[in-house]
Amino acid sequence: MKKLRPTSLQWQLVRRLMLLQGATLFAFVGLIWLVLFLLEPRLLSDNETAVEAVAGAVSRDANGTLVLRDTKEMLEARQNYPNLWLVVRDEAGKTLRLGNIPDAYAAEELKIPWRVEYAFLRFPVYDVRPDSILANRQTAAGAVQILTSTILSRTETNGVDVTFQLSLDGTRSADGQIEWMKVGPTVALIIVAFLAPFFIVMGVTTLVVTPTVVRRALAGLVATARHAGRIDIDNRGVQLPTANVPTEIEPMVQAFNNALSRLGQGYDQRNRFLTDAAHELRTPIAILRTRAELLREDPESARLLKDIERLSHLAQQLLDRQVLDQSAGAREVVDLVEFARHLAADFAPLVLSAGYDFSFEPAASSVLVNIQPSQIQQAVTNLLRNAIDHGGGEGIISVVVDAKGGLEIHDEGPGIPDDEHERVFQPFYRLRPRNSGAGLGLNLAREIARLHGGGVEILVGPWHGARIRLQLPLWQGQAALVGGKSDLARRGS
């Protein structure tokens, strides 16, 4: 079964927001279209307002002359548009003029056919002559043709005049009704073309802005995830912060914190049990050793004492493994060269009595490391015991210290196969099942090094035997000194 890839919450939110915006826009446009279809509103420009006011005010006096009555709409038009001018003409050719009519409209030959019911008269954009409007209207004076404008020249406008005009017409049937089956696809294309810029702008804005907004909204959750990534077996008391976590996620974070607490308590209980068990084993083992030593000397007694020693060593390693999780004293800045020299001197008799030669190769100068001495001593002791047990009983065992904070143990035994380099660090794993080791020495050494920020590795090379390196981080002052010497060496080269 194919494993499903996890989806990004951020992009889920972005996609859904875009779909929501698109649906909202479609619904909004559809609602506007419905309102326009039902109410048929009409927005009037200044000139159109003036036309309606004039049409309502045109009348005739007793002599049949065209006149303008002072209607409310006409008075407001004159007040709002002080430059209002107009020409009213009836079918008999009688005219009514009002205002300062521009020369372009004052000529007598400006006769617009009566068949033109409604028209906007405009000049090119570079022309300052004013636009006007022409409309045929049924008034109290009969049918008249009204030509009017609210400005004398385009120079009189303030700023920008914006005019929106939408005219829609299409195929009609014999009775004058629009044939929507033919017009519909074109209208739909017009709507899509009208909405496309909005969708493009909204889509680009959503893709650019929304990820940033969502990322900031999820910043607290991302920080909590990074915090969770730092939790390990040696840092169990850490609790995930909930200050900046979204309310919807907070219960899950709280449940995770509670689970961490329960796991920590269970781990501590298990450690206490194993520590107590290791302590309890030491007493009967000591009694057993004492009684075995009272036996008469023969091969069986010697083998029994060897087995008891192995059992005692195993119990001690178990105890040492458990106390790693507990504080073993403050760290100290120690010269690794002198520290290793003292350990080598202490172990020299044991190495020599096992049939090996022994050498110590120090660095040229002091190597300062910040360590807990008793724990590092325990790690080095385990590495030396491993070399004694698996070095083949001949050759040289060497302790080497270099300027980078490394301490290596070399032997000339059969070595460790490449494919076993990681497995030998597993607890209770023994490369040769019949040997006397318990399979905890290398594991314990690596755990101690890891707690110090270092590590233990098996080196690979053309030499004969095994070389195991304990790497410790240099003290800050020593690291700066080593770095400065490296820079000088590079410049010199």
Short mmCIF file of C-alpha atoms in Angstrom, two decimals:
data_model
loop_
_atom_site.label_atom_id
_atom_site.label_comp_id
_atom_site.label_asym_id
_atom_site.label_seq_id
_atom_site.Cartn_x
_atom_site.Cartn_y
_atom_site.Cartn_z
CA MET A 1 0.00 0.00 0.00
CA LYS A 2 1.41 3.35 -1.04
CA LYS A 3 2.13 5.67 1.85
CA LEU A 4 0.31 8.98 1.58
CA ARG A 5 2.47 12.08 1.69
CA PRO A 6 1.58 14.57 4.42
CA THR A 7 -0.05 17.70 3.07
CA SER A 8 0.93 21.24 3.98
CA LEU A 9 -1.54 22.96 6.27
CA GLN A 10 -0.36 26.31 4.95
CA TRP A 11 -1.14 25.50 1.32
CA GLN A 12 -4.42 23.84 2.27
CA LEU A 13 -5.47 27.13 3.83
CA VAL A 14 -4.26 29.10 0.80
CA ARG A 15 -6.15 26.91 -1.70
CA ARG A 16 -9.33 26.94 0.33
CA LEU A 17 -9.10 30.70 0.79
CA MET A 18 -8.72 31.18 -2.96
CA LEU A 19 -11.73 28.95 -3.64
CA LEU A 20 -13.72 30.85 -1.02
CA GLN A 21 -12.74 34.19 -2.56
CA GLY A 22 -13.68 32.98 -6.04
CA ALA A 23 -17.06 31.66 -4.88
CA THR A 24 -17.71 34.87 -2.96
CA LEU A 25 -16.86 36.99 -5.99
CA PHE A 26 -19.13 34.93 -8.26
CA ALA A 27 -21.96 35.17 -5.75
CA PHE A 28 -21.41 38.90 -5.33
CA VAL A 29 -21.41 39.56 -9.09
CA GLY A 30 -24.46 37.34 -9.54
CA LEU A 31 -26.31 39.23 -6.83
CA ILE A 32 -25.44 42.58 -8.40
CA TRP A 33 -26.56 41.29 -11.78
CA LEU A 34 -29.86 40.14 -10.30
CA VAL A 35 -30.44 43.50 -8.60
CA LEU A 36 -29.67 45.38 -11.82
CA PHE A 37 -31.96 43.06 -13.76
CA LEU A 38 -34.87 43.51 -11.34
CA LEU A 39 -34.53 47.20 -10.46
CA GLU A 40 -32.94 48.52 -13.65
CA PRO A 41 -31.24 51.43 -11.89
CA ARG A 42 -29.88 54.29 -13.92
CA LEU A 43 -27.02 56.53 -12.77
CA LEU A 44 -27.27 60.00 -14.24
CA SER A 45 -24.36 62.24 -15.15
CA ASP A 46 -24.50 66.00 -14.71
CA ASN A 47 -25.60 66.52 -18.31
CA GLU A 48 -28.29 63.85 -18.02
CA THR A 49 -29.55 65.47 -14.82
CA ALA A 50 -29.75 68.78 -16.63
CA VAL A 51 -31.71 67.18 -19.52
CA GLU A 52 -34.33 65.79 -17.13
CA ALA A 53 -34.63 69.11 -15.30
CA VAL A 54 -35.10 71.00 -18.60
CA ALA A 55 -37.64 68.49 -19.90
CA GLY A 56 -39.72 68.98 -16.76
CA ALA A 57 -39.54 72.77 -16.99
CA VAL A 58 -40.26 73.37 -20.72
CA SER A 59 -43.67 74.88 -21.39
CA ARG A 60 -45.37 77.52 -23.59
CA ASP A 61 -46.77 80.89 -22.81
CA ALA A 62 -50.07 82.30 -24.09
CA ASN A 63 -48.43 83.16 -27.43
CA GLY A 64 -47.09 79.59 -27.91
CA THR A 65 -43.52 80.62 -27.27
CA LEU A 66 -41.26 78.09 -25.58
CA VAL A 67 -40.44 79.07 -21.98
CA LEU A 68 -38.84 77.50 -18.89
CA ARG A 69 -40.86 77.33 -15.72
CA ASP A 70 -39.05 77.71 -12.40
CA THR A 71 -39.60 74.18 -11.23
CA LYS A 72 -37.76 72.82 -8.20
CA GLU A 73 -35.50 70.65 -10.36
CA MET A 74 -34.70 73.57 -12.69
CA LEU A 75 -33.83 75.90 -9.84
CA GLU A 76 -31.51 73.25 -8.34
CA ALA A 77 -29.87 72.69 -11.75
CA ARG A 78 -29.15 76.42 -12.16
CA GLN A 79 -27.78 76.59 -8.63
CA ASN A 80 -25.60 73.48 -8.97
CA TYR A 81 -24.41 74.20 -12.48
CA PRO A 82 -23.83 77.97 -12.88
CA ASN A 83 -22.45 77.44 -16.41
CA LEU A 84 -25.53 75.56 -17.54
CA TRP A 85 -26.58 76.31 -21.09
CA LEU A 86 -29.30 74.81 -23.28
CA VAL A 87 -31.03 74.94 -26.65
CA VAL A 88 -34.62 73.66 -26.92
CA ARG A 89 -36.19 73.20 -30.38
CA ASP A 90 -39.66 72.03 -31.32
CA GLU A 91 -40.77 70.42 -34.53
CA ALA A 92 -41.96 73.77 -35.89
CA GLY A 93 -38.42 75.16 -35.64
CA LYS A 94 -39.09 77.42 -32.67
CA THR A 95 -36.12 77.55 -30.29
CA LEU A 96 -35.40 78.47 -26.70
CA ARG A 97 -31.87 79.42 -25.71
CA LEU A 98 -30.47 79.89 -22.20
CA GLY A 99 -26.97 80.58 -20.96
CA ASN A 100 -23.66 81.28 -22.68
CA ILE A 101 -23.87 78.81 -25.52
CA PRO A 102 -20.43 77.80 -26.92
CA ASP A 103 -19.73 78.74 -30.53
CA ALA A 104 -19.59 75.08 -31.53
CA TYR A 105 -23.31 74.76 -30.70
CA ALA A 106 -24.54 78.29 -31.53
CA ALA A 107 -24.45 77.94 -35.30
CA GLU A 108 -27.84 77.90 -36.94
CA GLU A 109 -26.81 75.08 -39.25
CA LEU A 110 -26.44 72.74 -36.27
CA LYS A 111 -29.58 70.81 -37.01
CA ILE A 112 -29.73 67.28 -35.62
CA PRO A 113 -32.34 65.00 -37.19
CA TRP A 114 -35.39 64.22 -35.10
CA ARG A 115 -34.83 60.53 -35.71
CA VAL A 116 -31.92 60.71 -33.21
CA GLU A 117 -33.65 60.04 -29.90
CA TYR A 118 -30.64 60.27 -27.63
CA ALA A 119 -26.97 61.04 -28.23
CA PHE A 120 -23.78 62.12 -26.47
CA LEU A 121 -21.93 64.78 -28.46
CA ARG A 122 -18.21 64.57 -27.82
CA PHE A 123 -15.05 66.12 -29.21
CA PRO A 124 -11.55 64.55 -29.46
CA VAL A 125 -9.53 64.32 -26.27
CA TYR A 126 -7.22 67.17 -27.36
CA ASP A 127 -10.22 69.52 -27.93
CA VAL A 128 -11.32 71.84 -25.10
CA ARG A 129 -14.87 72.30 -26.45
CA PRO A 130 -17.43 70.90 -24.03
CA ASP A 131 -19.26 67.62 -24.41
CA SER A 132 -23.04 67.84 -24.47
CA ILE A 133 -26.09 65.66 -24.57
CA LEU A 134 -29.05 65.58 -26.95
CA ALA A 135 -32.42 64.07 -26.10
CA ASN A 136 -35.91 64.04 -27.57
CA ARG A 137 -38.55 64.42 -24.89
CA GLN A 138 -42.34 64.71 -24.59
CA THR A 139 -42.95 67.80 -22.45
CA ALA A 140 -45.77 70.17 -21.52
CA ALA A 141 -44.85 72.06 -24.71
CA GLY A 142 -45.10 68.90 -26.81
CA ALA A 143 -42.27 67.03 -28.45
CA VAL A 144 -39.03 68.94 -28.19
CA GLN A 145 -35.34 68.36 -28.84
CA ILE A 146 -33.08 69.37 -25.95
CA LEU A 147 -29.35 70.09 -26.35
CA THR A 148 -27.61 70.99 -23.10
CA SER A 149 -24.38 70.86 -21.06
CA THR A 150 -23.27 71.98 -17.61
CA ILE A 151 -19.88 73.36 -18.69
CA LEU A 152 -18.73 75.93 -21.25
CA SER A 153 -15.30 74.37 -21.80
CA ARG A 154 -13.22 71.42 -20.58
CA THR A 155 -10.88 73.94 -18.99
CA GLU A 156 -13.58 74.58 -16.40
CA THR A 157 -13.52 71.06 -14.98
CA ASN A 158 -11.82 70.44 -11.66
CA GLY A 159 -9.42 67.49 -11.78
CA VAL A 160 -10.57 64.35 -13.56
CA ASP A 161 -14.03 63.63 -14.86
CA VAL A 162 -14.78 59.91 -14.95
CA THR A 163 -17.64 58.64 -17.09
CA PHE A 164 -18.83 55.01 -17.00
CA GLN A 165 -21.04 53.88 -19.82
CA LEU A 166 -22.28 50.35 -20.47
CA SER A 167 -24.51 49.58 -23.42
CA LEU A 168 -25.69 46.05 -24.12
CA ASP A 169 -27.76 45.06 -27.10
CA GLY A 170 -28.12 41.93 -29.15
CA THR A 171 -30.10 39.85 -31.61
CA ARG A 172 -33.82 40.46 -31.32
CA SER A 173 -36.83 38.55 -32.51
CA ALA A 174 -39.61 39.99 -34.68
CA ASP A 175 -41.44 41.33 -31.63
CA GLY A 176 -38.30 43.10 -30.37
CA GLN A 177 -37.36 40.64 -27.61
CA ILE A 178 -33.67 39.77 -27.14
CA GLU A 179 -32.88 36.20 -28.17
CA TRP A 180 -30.89 35.07 -25.13
CA MET A 181 -29.98 31.69 -26.64
CA LYS A 182 -27.86 33.52 -29.20
CA VAL A 183 -26.75 36.36 -26.98
CA GLY A 184 -26.03 34.23 -23.87
CA PRO A 185 -22.57 32.83 -24.83
CA THR A 186 -21.33 36.29 -25.76
CA VAL A 187 -22.67 37.77 -22.52
CA ALA A 188 -20.96 34.98 -20.57
CA LEU A 189 -17.68 35.71 -22.36
CA ILE A 190 -18.04 39.40 -21.51
CA ILE A 191 -18.66 38.56 -17.86
CA VAL A 192 -15.59 36.28 -17.78
CA ALA A 193 -13.47 38.98 -19.41
CA PHE A 194 -14.80 41.49 -16.88
CA LEU A 195 -14.08 39.21 -13.89
CA ALA A 196 -10.71 37.87 -15.09
CA PRO A 197 -8.68 40.91 -13.84
CA PHE A 198 -10.31 40.61 -10.42
CA PHE A 199 -9.50 36.91 -10.23
CA ILE A 200 -5.92 37.50 -11.34
CA VAL A 201 -5.36 40.26 -8.80
CA MET A 202 -7.03 38.28 -6.02
CA GLY A 203 -5.16 35.10 -6.93
CA VAL A 204 -1.75 36.80 -7.04
CA THR A 205 -2.48 38.63 -3.80
CA THR A 206 -3.58 35.41 -2.14
CA LEU A 207 -0.51 33.49 -3.31
CA VAL A 208 1.87 36.25 -2.22
CA VAL A 209 0.28 37.57 0.96
CA THR A 210 -1.63 34.63 2.40
CA PRO A 211 1.39 32.31 2.87
CA THR A 212 3.10 35.04 4.89
CA VAL A 213 -0.01 35.63 6.98
CA VAL A 214 -0.53 31.89 7.55
CA ARG A 215 3.17 31.41 8.32
CA ARG A 216 3.02 34.11 10.96
CA ALA A 217 -0.16 32.60 12.36
CA LEU A 218 1.56 29.22 12.62
CA ALA A 219 4.86 30.62 13.91
CA GLY A 220 4.06 29.56 17.48
CA LEU A 221 3.28 26.02 16.34
CA VAL A 222 6.49 25.83 14.28
CA ALA A 223 8.52 27.05 17.27
CA THR A 224 6.86 24.41 19.44
CA ALA A 225 7.75 21.72 16.87
CA ARG A 226 11.39 22.85 16.90
CA HIS A 227 11.32 22.75 20.70
CA ALA A 228 9.94 19.21 20.58
CA GLY A 229 12.79 18.19 18.27
CA ARG A 230 15.27 18.97 21.05
CA ILE A 231 13.67 16.53 23.50
CA ASP A 232 15.62 13.30 24.00
CA ILE A 233 16.20 10.67 26.64
CA ASP A 234 18.59 12.91 28.54
CA ASN A 235 16.29 15.94 28.40
CA ARG A 236 12.99 14.45 29.51
CA GLY A 237 11.94 17.25 31.83
CA VAL A 238 11.35 19.70 28.98
CA GLN A 239 7.75 20.83 28.44
CA LEU A 240 6.52 22.31 25.18
CA PRO A 241 5.55 26.00 25.46
CA THR A 242 1.89 26.86 24.88
CA ALA A 243 2.09 30.66 24.99
CA ASN A 244 2.05 31.19 21.20
CA VAL A 245 0.25 28.01 20.18
CA PRO A 246 -3.15 28.40 18.45
CA THR A 247 -6.11 27.66 20.71
CA GLU A 248 -7.15 24.71 18.54
CA ILE A 249 -3.72 23.07 18.93
CA GLU A 250 -3.19 23.82 22.63
CA PRO A 251 -5.08 20.70 23.91
CA MET A 252 -2.83 18.47 21.79
CA VAL A 253 0.31 20.20 23.11
CA GLN A 254 -0.96 19.85 26.68
CA ALA A 255 -1.67 16.14 26.09
CA PHE A 256 1.85 15.75 24.68
CA ASN A 257 3.34 17.44 27.75
CA ASN A 258 1.34 15.16 30.03
CA ALA A 259 2.57 12.13 28.05
CA LEU A 260 6.16 13.36 28.44
CA SER A 261 5.65 13.65 32.19
CA ARG A 262 4.27 10.12 32.43
CA LEU A 263 7.08 8.71 30.30
CA GLY A 264 9.66 10.53 32.41
CA GLN A 265 8.19 9.16 35.62
CA GLY A 266 8.15 5.63 34.19
CA TYR A 267 11.73 5.96 32.98
CA ASP A 268 12.88 7.21 36.37
CA GLN A 269 11.12 4.33 38.12
CA ARG A 270 12.80 1.82 35.80
CA ASN A 271 16.20 3.41 36.40
CA ARG A 272 15.73 3.31 40.16
CA PHE A 273 14.76 -0.35 39.95
CA LEU A 274 17.83 -1.28 37.86
CA THR A 275 20.13 0.78 40.07
CA ASP A 276 18.77 -0.87 43.21
CA ALA A 277 19.07 -4.30 41.57
CA ALA A 278 22.71 -3.65 40.63
CA HIS A 279 23.43 -2.51 44.21
CA GLU A 280 21.75 -5.58 45.64
CA LEU A 281 23.77 -7.88 43.35
CA ARG A 282 27.09 -6.53 44.64
CA THR A 283 26.59 -7.92 48.18
CA PRO A 284 25.93 -11.57 47.29
CA ILE A 285 28.68 -11.43 44.66
CA ALA A 286 31.15 -10.19 47.29
CA ILE A 287 30.09 -12.98 49.67
CA LEU A 288 30.43 -15.52 46.88
CA ARG A 289 33.94 -14.27 46.01
CA THR A 290 35.02 -14.48 49.65
CA ARG A 291 33.81 -18.05 49.98
CA ALA A 292 35.40 -19.05 46.65
CA GLU A 293 38.75 -17.68 47.80
CA LEU A 294 38.61 -20.04 50.82
CA LEU A 295 38.44 -23.05 48.55
CA ARG A 296 41.56 -25.04 47.90
CA GLU A 297 43.54 -24.01 44.89
CA ASP A 298 42.77 -26.12 41.85
CA PRO A 299 41.66 -25.45 38.20
CA GLU A 300 37.96 -25.53 39.11
CA SER A 301 38.43 -22.95 41.87
CA ALA A 302 40.34 -20.70 39.46
CA ARG A 303 37.58 -20.91 36.85
CA LEU A 304 34.98 -20.19 39.54
CA LEU A 305 36.86 -17.10 40.70
CA LYS A 306 37.13 -15.93 37.07
CA ASP A 307 33.37 -16.34 36.58
CA ILE A 308 32.68 -14.49 39.82
CA GLU A 309 34.97 -11.67 38.69
CA ARG A 310 33.10 -11.47 35.41
CA LEU A 311 29.77 -11.35 37.25
CA SER A 312 31.08 -8.63 39.56
CA HIS A 313 32.33 -6.63 36.58
CA LEU A 314 28.93 -6.96 34.88
CA ALA A 315 27.09 -5.75 38.00
CA GLN A 316 29.45 -2.77 38.25
CA GLN A 317 28.92 -1.87 34.60
CA LEU A 318 25.15 -2.05 35.04
CA LEU A 319 25.42 0.24 38.01
CA ASP A 320 27.72 2.60 36.10
CA ARG A 321 25.29 2.64 33.16
CA GLN A 322 22.39 3.64 35.38
CA VAL A 323 24.20 6.40 37.28
CA LEU A 324 24.98 8.18 34.01
CA ASP A 325 21.52 9.77 34.20
CA GLN A 326 22.33 11.23 37.60
CA SER A 327 24.61 14.11 38.42
CA ALA A 328 28.18 12.92 38.93
CA GLY A 329 29.71 16.22 40.02
CA ALA A 330 30.66 19.46 38.36
CA ARG A 331 32.75 19.57 35.21
CA GLU A 332 36.33 20.75 35.31
CA VAL A 333 38.80 22.14 32.80
CA VAL A 334 41.38 19.36 32.60
CA ASP A 335 44.58 18.89 30.63
CA LEU A 336 43.77 15.76 28.66
CA VAL A 337 47.47 14.93 28.26
CA GLU A 338 48.13 14.77 32.01
CA PHE A 339 44.78 13.09 32.62
CA ALA A 340 45.61 10.32 30.12
CA ARG A 341 49.18 10.04 31.44
CA HIS A 342 47.94 9.22 34.96
CA LEU A 343 45.43 6.68 33.61
CA ALA A 344 48.14 5.04 31.49
CA ALA A 345 50.43 4.80 34.51
CA ASP A 346 47.65 3.16 36.56
CA PHE A 347 46.85 0.66 33.82
CA ALA A 348 50.41 -0.15 32.78
CA PRO A 349 50.87 -3.05 35.27
CA LEU A 350 47.57 -4.63 34.19
CA VAL A 351 48.48 -4.32 30.49
CA LEU A 352 51.96 -5.72 30.99
CA SER A 353 50.72 -8.62 33.14
CA ALA A 354 48.30 -9.55 30.32
CA GLY A 355 51.28 -10.07 27.98
CA TYR A 356 51.27 -6.78 26.06
CA ASP A 357 53.80 -4.02 25.60
CA PHE A 358 52.48 -0.57 26.51
CA SER A 359 53.13 2.93 25.13
CA PHE A 360 51.85 6.44 25.74
CA GLU A 361 52.00 9.07 22.98
CA PRO A 362 51.00 12.54 24.23
CA ALA A 363 50.27 15.67 22.21
CA ALA A 364 53.07 18.23 21.85
CA SER A 365 51.37 20.67 24.26
CA SER A 366 48.50 20.84 26.73
CA VAL A 367 45.01 19.93 25.48
CA LEU A 368 42.33 21.51 27.66
CA VAL A 369 38.90 19.89 27.82
CA ASN A 370 35.87 20.58 30.04
CA ILE A 371 34.84 17.20 31.46
CA GLN A 372 33.56 15.32 34.48
CA PRO A 373 36.80 13.48 35.32
CA SER A 374 35.33 10.38 36.95
CA GLN A 375 33.03 9.67 34.00
CA ILE A 376 35.77 10.14 31.38
CA GLN A 377 38.08 7.95 33.50
CA GLN A 378 35.39 5.27 33.44
CA ALA A 379 35.09 5.56 29.63
CA VAL A 380 38.84 5.31 29.06
CA THR A 381 39.04 2.39 31.51
CA ASN A 382 36.41 0.52 29.51
CA LEU A 383 38.28 1.16 26.26
CA LEU A 384 41.53 -0.11 27.78
CA ARG A 385 39.81 -3.18 29.21
CA ASN A 386 38.33 -3.84 25.77
CA ALA A 387 41.82 -3.66 24.22
CA ILE A 388 43.21 -6.05 26.84
CA ASP A 389 40.34 -8.54 26.39
CA HIS A 390 40.33 -8.50 22.57
CA GLY A 391 43.92 -7.60 21.65
CA GLY A 392 45.02 -11.19 21.25
CA GLY A 393 47.41 -11.22 24.24
CA GLU A 394 50.39 -9.87 22.26
CA GLY A 395 51.67 -6.77 20.56
CA ILE A 396 51.50 -3.20 21.79
CA ILE A 397 48.60 -1.36 23.38
CA SER A 398 49.00 2.40 22.90
CA VAL A 399 47.29 5.44 24.39
CA VAL A 400 47.50 8.42 22.00
CA VAL A 401 46.37 12.01 22.73
CA ASP A 402 46.21 14.65 19.97
CA ALA A 403 45.74 18.41 19.96
CA LYS A 404 42.10 18.20 18.73
CA GLY A 405 40.77 16.65 21.95
CA GLY A 406 41.02 13.05 20.79
CA LEU A 407 42.18 10.11 22.89
CA GLU A 408 42.83 6.89 20.98
CA ILE A 409 43.41 3.33 22.19
CA HIS A 410 45.38 1.16 19.73
CA ASP A 411 45.94 -2.58 19.85
CA GLU A 412 47.43 -5.10 17.42
CA GLY A 413 44.83 -7.83 17.80
CA PRO A 414 42.47 -9.26 15.17
CA GLY A 415 40.55 -5.98 14.94
CA ILE A 416 36.84 -5.36 14.39
CA PRO A 417 35.22 -6.12 10.99
CA ASP A 418 33.85 -3.06 9.18
CA ASP A 419 30.28 -4.37 9.20
CA GLU A 420 30.43 -4.73 13.00
CA HIS A 421 31.54 -1.18 13.78
CA GLU A 422 28.09 0.00 14.88
CA ARG A 423 26.78 -3.21 16.40
CA VAL A 424 29.63 -3.52 18.90
CA PHE A 425 28.30 -0.36 20.59
CA GLN A 426 24.95 -1.99 21.29
CA PRO A 427 24.36 -3.08 24.90
CA PHE A 428 25.22 -6.75 25.60
CA TYR A 429 26.43 -7.31 22.05
CA ARG A 430 29.62 -9.36 21.93
CA LEU A 431 31.69 -9.78 18.80
CA ARG A 432 32.79 -13.24 19.96
CA PRO A 433 30.07 -14.89 22.09
CA ARG A 434 32.52 -17.00 24.07
CA ASN A 435 34.74 -14.18 25.29
CA SER A 436 34.67 -13.00 28.88
CA GLY A 437 33.20 -9.53 28.26
CA ALA A 438 29.66 -8.50 29.09
CA GLY A 439 29.06 -6.34 26.02
CA LEU A 440 28.58 -3.09 27.94
CA GLY A 441 32.03 -1.48 27.86
CA LEU A 442 31.90 0.22 24.45
CA ASN A 443 28.24 1.19 24.90
CA LEU A 444 29.03 2.82 28.23
CA ALA A 445 32.03 4.67 26.78
CA ARG A 446 29.97 6.06 23.89
CA GLU A 447 27.16 7.19 26.23
CA ILE A 448 29.64 9.02 28.47
CA ALA A 449 31.22 10.73 25.44
CA ARG A 450 27.78 11.72 24.12
CA LEU A 451 26.84 13.29 27.45
CA HIS A 452 29.99 15.42 27.13
CA GLY A 453 29.13 16.49 23.57
CA GLY A 454 31.69 14.16 21.99
CA GLY A 455 31.65 10.64 20.62
CA VAL A 456 33.42 7.30 20.25
CA GLU A 457 34.21 5.77 16.86
CA ILE A 458 36.23 2.92 15.42
CA LEU A 459 38.86 4.20 12.99
CA VAL A 460 39.38 2.59 9.61
CA GLY A 461 42.82 2.31 8.02
CA PRO A 462 45.57 0.01 6.71
CA TRP A 463 46.90 -0.81 10.17
CA HIS A 464 46.65 -4.14 11.95
CA GLY A 465 44.36 -4.31 14.97
CA ALA A 466 41.70 -1.96 16.32
CA ARG A 467 41.91 1.78 16.89
CA ILE A 468 39.10 3.36 18.91
CA ARG A 469 38.94 7.13 19.26
CA LEU A 470 37.28 8.99 22.13
CA GLN A 471 36.61 12.55 20.91
CA LEU A 472 35.98 15.28 23.50
CA PRO A 473 35.10 18.89 22.74
CA LEU A 474 37.89 21.32 23.48
CA TRP A 475 37.49 23.95 26.15
CA GLN A 476 36.44 27.25 24.58
CA GLY A 477 39.78 28.95 25.22
CA GLN A 478 41.67 25.95 23.87
CA ALA A 479 39.44 25.83 20.77
CA ALA A 480 40.19 29.49 20.02
CA LEU A 481 43.91 28.82 20.46
CA VAL A 482 43.82 25.81 18.12
CA GLY A 483 41.83 27.81 15.56
CA GLY A 484 44.36 30.65 15.69
CA LYS A 485 47.25 28.25 15.15
CA SER A 486 45.41 26.69 12.20
CA ASP A 487 44.96 30.13 10.62
CA LEU A 488 48.63 30.91 11.07
CA ALA A 489 49.57 27.58 9.53
CA ARG A 490 47.37 28.25 6.50
CA ARG A 491 48.82 31.74 6.06
CA GLY A 492 52.33 30.36 6.33
CA SER A 493 51.64 27.78 3.68
#
